mmCIF file of C-alpha atoms in Angstrom:
data_model
loop_
_atom_site.group_PDB
_atom_site.id
_atom_site.type_symbol
_atom_site.label_atom_id
_atom_site.label_comp_id
_atom_site.label_asym_id
_atom_site.label_seq_id
_atom_site.Cartn_x
_atom_site.Cartn_y
_atom_site.Cartn_z
ATOM 1 C CA UNK A 997 -2.667 -72.381 101.757
ATOM 2 C CA UNK A 998 0.290 -71.033 99.777
ATOM 3 C CA UNK A 999 2.105 -67.729 100.255
ATOM 4 C CA UNK A 1000 4.767 -66.443 97.831
ATOM 5 C CA UNK A 1001 6.695 -63.226 98.429
ATOM 6 C CA UNK A 1002 8.771 -62.272 95.392
ATOM 7 C CA UNK A 1003 10.543 -59.119 96.532
ATOM 8 C CA UNK A 1004 9.873 -56.945 99.575
ATOM 9 C CA UNK A 1005 11.514 -54.967 102.335
ATOM 10 C CA UNK A 1006 11.124 -56.002 105.952
ATOM 11 C CA UNK A 1007 8.356 -58.301 107.146
ATOM 12 C CA UNK A 1008 6.913 -56.910 110.347
ATOM 13 C CA UNK A 1009 6.358 -58.566 113.701
ATOM 14 C CA UNK A 1010 3.344 -60.908 113.893
ATOM 15 C CA UNK A 1011 2.680 -60.215 110.207
ATOM 16 C CA UNK A 1012 0.993 -63.528 109.410
ATOM 17 C CA UNK A 1013 -0.638 -64.456 112.701
ATOM 18 C CA UNK A 1014 -4.011 -66.129 112.353
ATOM 19 C CA UNK A 1015 -3.334 -67.720 108.951
ATOM 20 C CA UNK A 1016 -4.169 -71.135 110.347
ATOM 21 C CA UNK A 1017 -4.554 -72.867 106.935
ATOM 22 C CA UNK A 1018 -1.180 -71.717 105.586
ATOM 23 C CA UNK A 1019 0.879 -74.773 104.526
ATOM 24 C CA UNK A 1020 3.653 -73.423 102.267
ATOM 25 C CA UNK A 1021 5.683 -70.200 102.458
ATOM 26 C CA UNK A 1022 8.146 -69.156 99.730
ATOM 27 C CA UNK A 1023 10.172 -65.958 100.151
ATOM 28 C CA UNK A 1024 12.403 -65.157 97.201
ATOM 29 C CA UNK A 1025 13.872 -61.954 98.608
ATOM 30 C CA UNK A 1026 13.117 -59.804 101.638
ATOM 31 C CA UNK A 1027 14.747 -57.716 104.312
ATOM 32 C CA UNK A 1028 14.466 -58.727 107.951
ATOM 33 C CA UNK A 1029 11.746 -61.114 109.101
ATOM 34 C CA UNK A 1030 10.199 -59.675 112.265
ATOM 35 C CA UNK A 1031 9.723 -61.352 115.605
ATOM 36 C CA UNK A 1032 6.774 -63.768 115.799
ATOM 37 C CA UNK A 1033 6.094 -63.231 112.084
ATOM 38 C CA UNK A 1034 4.507 -66.666 111.719
ATOM 39 C CA UNK A 1035 3.968 -67.534 115.366
ATOM 40 C CA UNK A 1036 2.994 -65.984 118.654
ATOM 41 C CA UNK A 1037 4.406 -65.835 122.152
ATOM 42 C CA UNK A 1038 1.091 -64.379 123.357
ATOM 43 C CA UNK A 1039 -0.399 -67.787 124.084
ATOM 44 C CA UNK A 1040 -2.695 -66.513 126.838
ATOM 45 C CA UNK A 1041 -4.409 -64.071 124.455
ATOM 46 C CA UNK A 1042 -5.503 -66.880 122.124
ATOM 47 C CA UNK A 1043 -3.566 -65.560 119.121
ATOM 48 C CA UNK A 1044 -3.507 -68.313 116.488
ATOM 49 C CA UNK A 1045 -0.243 -69.455 114.914
ATOM 50 C CA UNK A 1046 0.311 -70.890 111.429
ATOM 51 C CA UNK A 1047 0.054 -74.394 112.860
ATOM 52 C CA UNK A 1048 -0.603 -76.043 109.480
ATOM 53 C CA UNK A 1049 2.688 -74.762 108.042
ATOM 54 C CA UNK A 1050 4.691 -77.654 106.545
ATOM 55 C CA UNK A 1051 7.217 -76.073 104.177
ATOM 56 C CA UNK A 1052 9.285 -72.871 104.303
ATOM 57 C CA UNK A 1053 11.641 -71.750 101.519
ATOM 58 C CA UNK A 1054 13.706 -68.583 101.930
ATOM 59 C CA UNK A 1055 16.041 -67.727 99.075
ATOM 60 C CA UNK A 1056 17.416 -64.508 100.562
ATOM 61 C CA UNK A 1057 16.682 -62.479 103.677
ATOM 62 C CA UNK A 1058 18.365 -60.315 106.285
ATOM 63 C CA UNK A 1059 17.855 -61.317 109.920
ATOM 64 C CA UNK A 1060 15.203 -63.781 111.053
ATOM 65 C CA UNK A 1061 13.735 -62.320 114.231
ATOM 66 C CA UNK A 1062 13.168 -63.970 117.591
ATOM 67 C CA UNK A 1063 10.243 -66.426 117.770
ATOM 68 C CA UNK A 1064 9.598 -65.942 114.023
ATOM 69 C CA UNK A 1065 8.702 -69.628 113.505
ATOM 70 C CA UNK A 1066 8.181 -70.665 117.108
ATOM 71 C CA UNK A 1067 6.452 -73.943 117.997
ATOM 72 C CA UNK A 1068 5.384 -74.959 114.471
ATOM 73 C CA UNK A 1069 4.916 -78.661 115.185
ATOM 74 C CA UNK A 1070 3.891 -79.657 111.643
ATOM 75 C CA UNK A 1071 6.906 -78.151 109.873
ATOM 76 C CA UNK A 1072 8.655 -80.800 107.729
ATOM 77 C CA UNK A 1073 10.897 -78.818 105.389
ATOM 78 C CA UNK A 1074 13.020 -75.652 105.740
ATOM 79 C CA UNK A 1075 15.272 -74.328 102.986
ATOM 80 C CA UNK A 1076 17.307 -71.175 103.708
ATOM 81 C CA UNK A 1077 19.880 -70.273 101.070
ATOM 82 C CA UNK A 1078 21.060 -66.813 102.109
ATOM 83 C CA UNK A 1079 20.445 -65.394 105.586
ATOM 84 C CA UNK A 1080 22.472 -62.986 107.719
ATOM 85 C CA UNK A 1081 21.351 -64.116 111.191
ATOM 86 C CA UNK A 1082 18.842 -66.417 112.846
ATOM 87 C CA UNK A 1083 17.626 -64.769 116.029
ATOM 88 C CA UNK A 1084 17.117 -66.207 119.487
ATOM 89 C CA UNK A 1085 14.261 -68.736 119.773
ATOM 90 C CA UNK A 1086 13.458 -68.246 116.056
ATOM 91 C CA UNK A 1087 12.711 -71.959 115.553
ATOM 92 C CA UNK A 1088 12.127 -72.945 119.173
ATOM 93 C CA UNK A 1089 10.213 -76.242 119.502
ATOM 94 C CA UNK A 1090 9.717 -76.503 115.745
ATOM 95 C CA UNK A 1091 9.635 -79.632 113.597
ATOM 96 C CA UNK A 1092 7.451 -82.620 112.750
ATOM 97 C CA UNK A 1093 10.408 -83.421 112.429
ATOM 98 C CA UNK A 1094 12.219 -81.283 109.848
ATOM 99 C CA UNK A 1095 13.715 -83.977 107.651
ATOM 100 C CA UNK A 1096 16.856 -82.168 106.484
ATOM 101 C CA UNK A 1097 18.245 -78.694 107.150
ATOM 102 C CA UNK A 1098 21.464 -77.161 105.768
ATOM 103 C CA UNK A 1099 22.580 -73.681 106.858
ATOM 104 C CA UNK A 1100 25.622 -71.856 105.498
ATOM 105 C CA UNK A 1101 27.424 -68.608 106.242
ATOM 106 C CA UNK A 1102 25.146 -67.074 108.847
ATOM 107 C CA UNK A 1103 25.128 -66.319 112.567
ATOM 108 C CA UNK A 1104 22.916 -68.461 114.785
ATOM 109 C CA UNK A 1105 21.909 -66.730 118.016
ATOM 110 C CA UNK A 1106 21.444 -68.329 121.421
ATOM 111 C CA UNK A 1107 18.530 -70.766 121.745
ATOM 112 C CA UNK A 1108 17.680 -70.285 118.043
ATOM 113 C CA UNK A 1109 16.653 -73.945 117.625
ATOM 114 C CA UNK A 1110 16.040 -74.807 121.272
ATOM 115 C CA UNK A 1111 14.060 -78.068 121.599
ATOM 116 C CA UNK A 1112 13.644 -78.367 117.830
ATOM 117 C CA UNK A 1113 13.174 -81.677 115.995
ATOM 118 C CA UNK A 1114 15.537 -82.178 113.017
ATOM 119 C CA UNK A 1115 16.529 -85.512 111.468
ATOM 120 C CA UNK A 1116 19.645 -84.376 109.549
ATOM 121 C CA UNK A 1117 21.370 -81.032 110.280
ATOM 122 C CA UNK A 1118 24.400 -79.615 108.423
ATOM 123 C CA UNK A 1119 26.064 -76.321 109.435
ATOM 124 C CA UNK A 1120 28.823 -74.963 107.171
ATOM 125 C CA UNK A 1121 31.043 -71.870 107.015
ATOM 126 C CA UNK A 1122 29.661 -70.331 110.205
ATOM 127 C CA UNK A 1123 31.147 -67.417 112.114
ATOM 128 C CA UNK A 1124 29.368 -68.264 115.343
ATOM 129 C CA UNK A 1125 26.841 -70.652 116.825
ATOM 130 C CA UNK A 1126 25.374 -69.114 119.966
ATOM 131 C CA UNK A 1127 25.075 -70.446 123.494
ATOM 132 C CA UNK A 1128 22.557 -73.301 123.755
ATOM 133 C CA UNK A 1129 21.592 -72.768 120.110
ATOM 134 C CA UNK A 1130 20.417 -76.376 119.686
ATOM 135 C CA UNK A 1131 20.195 -77.420 123.332
ATOM 136 C CA UNK A 1132 17.674 -80.139 124.163
ATOM 137 C CA UNK A 1133 16.897 -80.769 120.488
ATOM 138 C CA UNK A 1134 16.108 -84.069 118.841
ATOM 139 C CA UNK A 1135 18.762 -84.400 116.102
ATOM 140 C CA UNK A 1136 19.789 -87.736 114.571
ATOM 141 C CA UNK A 1137 22.614 -86.771 112.196
ATOM 142 C CA UNK A 1138 24.759 -83.666 112.802
ATOM 143 C CA UNK A 1139 27.583 -82.290 110.630
ATOM 144 C CA UNK A 1140 29.654 -79.184 111.455
ATOM 145 C CA UNK A 1141 32.069 -77.970 108.795
ATOM 146 C CA UNK A 1142 34.245 -74.820 108.970
ATOM 147 C CA UNK A 1143 32.642 -73.345 112.078
ATOM 148 C CA UNK A 1144 34.718 -70.711 113.911
ATOM 149 C CA UNK A 1145 33.056 -70.475 117.323
ATOM 150 C CA UNK A 1146 30.746 -72.711 119.363
ATOM 151 C CA UNK A 1147 28.894 -71.179 122.287
ATOM 152 C CA UNK A 1148 28.423 -72.770 125.677
ATOM 153 C CA UNK A 1149 26.221 -75.875 125.541
ATOM 154 C CA UNK A 1150 25.514 -75.298 121.842
ATOM 155 C CA UNK A 1151 24.613 -78.952 121.327
ATOM 156 C CA UNK A 1152 23.992 -80.173 124.858
ATOM 157 C CA UNK A 1153 21.383 -82.848 125.620
ATOM 158 C CA UNK A 1154 20.686 -83.898 122.037
ATOM 159 C CA UNK A 1155 18.136 -86.687 122.305
ATOM 160 C CA UNK A 1156 18.510 -89.311 119.602
ATOM 161 C CA UNK A 1157 21.894 -88.192 118.194
ATOM 162 C CA UNK A 1158 23.527 -91.188 116.488
ATOM 163 C CA UNK A 1159 26.014 -89.687 114.002
ATOM 164 C CA UNK A 1160 28.292 -86.672 114.594
ATOM 165 C CA UNK A 1161 30.799 -85.306 112.052
ATOM 166 C CA UNK A 1162 33.021 -82.289 112.762
ATOM 167 C CA UNK A 1163 35.539 -80.847 110.272
ATOM 168 C CA UNK A 1164 37.755 -77.792 110.746
ATOM 169 C CA UNK A 1165 36.914 -76.494 114.204
ATOM 170 C CA UNK A 1166 39.329 -74.874 116.658
ATOM 171 C CA UNK A 1167 37.689 -75.754 119.973
ATOM 172 C CA UNK A 1168 35.198 -78.175 121.416
ATOM 173 C CA UNK A 1169 34.711 -76.899 124.957
ATOM 174 C CA UNK A 1170 33.665 -78.841 128.034
ATOM 175 C CA UNK A 1171 29.940 -78.281 127.668
ATOM 176 C CA UNK A 1172 29.567 -78.074 123.879
ATOM 177 C CA UNK A 1173 28.142 -81.587 123.521
ATOM 178 C CA UNK A 1174 27.293 -82.344 127.126
ATOM 179 C CA UNK A 1175 25.260 -85.530 127.424
ATOM 180 C CA UNK A 1176 22.411 -86.166 129.783
ATOM 181 C CA UNK A 1177 23.396 -87.711 133.103
ATOM 182 C CA UNK A 1178 19.802 -87.790 134.330
ATOM 183 C CA UNK A 1179 18.642 -90.014 131.444
ATOM 184 C CA UNK A 1180 21.764 -91.856 130.239
ATOM 185 C CA UNK A 1181 19.630 -94.218 128.119
ATOM 186 C CA UNK A 1182 18.970 -91.286 125.776
ATOM 187 C CA UNK A 1183 22.650 -91.164 124.776
ATOM 188 C CA UNK A 1184 22.542 -93.069 121.475
ATOM 189 C CA UNK A 1185 25.699 -91.865 119.690
ATOM 190 C CA UNK A 1186 27.121 -94.599 117.458
ATOM 191 C CA UNK A 1187 29.661 -92.797 115.255
ATOM 192 C CA UNK A 1188 31.839 -89.697 115.792
ATOM 193 C CA UNK A 1189 34.138 -88.432 113.011
ATOM 194 C CA UNK A 1190 36.590 -85.595 113.750
ATOM 195 C CA UNK A 1191 38.899 -83.915 111.210
ATOM 196 C CA UNK A 1192 41.168 -80.931 111.953
ATOM 197 C CA UNK A 1193 39.929 -80.240 115.477
ATOM 198 C CA UNK A 1194 42.594 -78.428 117.546
ATOM 199 C CA UNK A 1195 41.235 -78.728 121.081
ATOM 200 C CA UNK A 1196 38.755 -80.953 122.902
ATOM 201 C CA UNK A 1197 37.805 -80.038 126.472
ATOM 202 C CA UNK A 1198 37.459 -82.315 129.478
#
């Protein structure tokens, strides 16, 4: 039920597939985390994911590969202190929801958290947040602080967003926070706070 990795090099692709009772993962230090390390995109083959996983703690790692924690519906807690990059679809459709997630000083690739479920999300000191990185996610409270670049539709169609805080950002482009026009009742934003934002698109 518990996995602790104290110090290792890279973790290979699909390394922990089939560990269906795994509830807690703690990684103190590792290199890159391979694609599908704790999940599987090979749904038709019957490969079993770590569906019981509730808590992930990563103190230090290199890159988190694509689909590494894909579709973990029971995940409640993620702590990542030092990470170089979070790859595309790494946390796609993940969260029970995840109650609180803070990420600092890393690159977030396109679709990294696509359709994820996060109650409170804070992103600080980021070089880049990729295109559609959080598109179609369920996020209630979102804070961006000292982010250099937002990709296209980075935070489009956020169901349930009520509070948005942005500090120190050069550009908010036309599609960055695009709201749903198909289901306007899902637009629940109550409070927006902007500080030191240079440009806001149409």
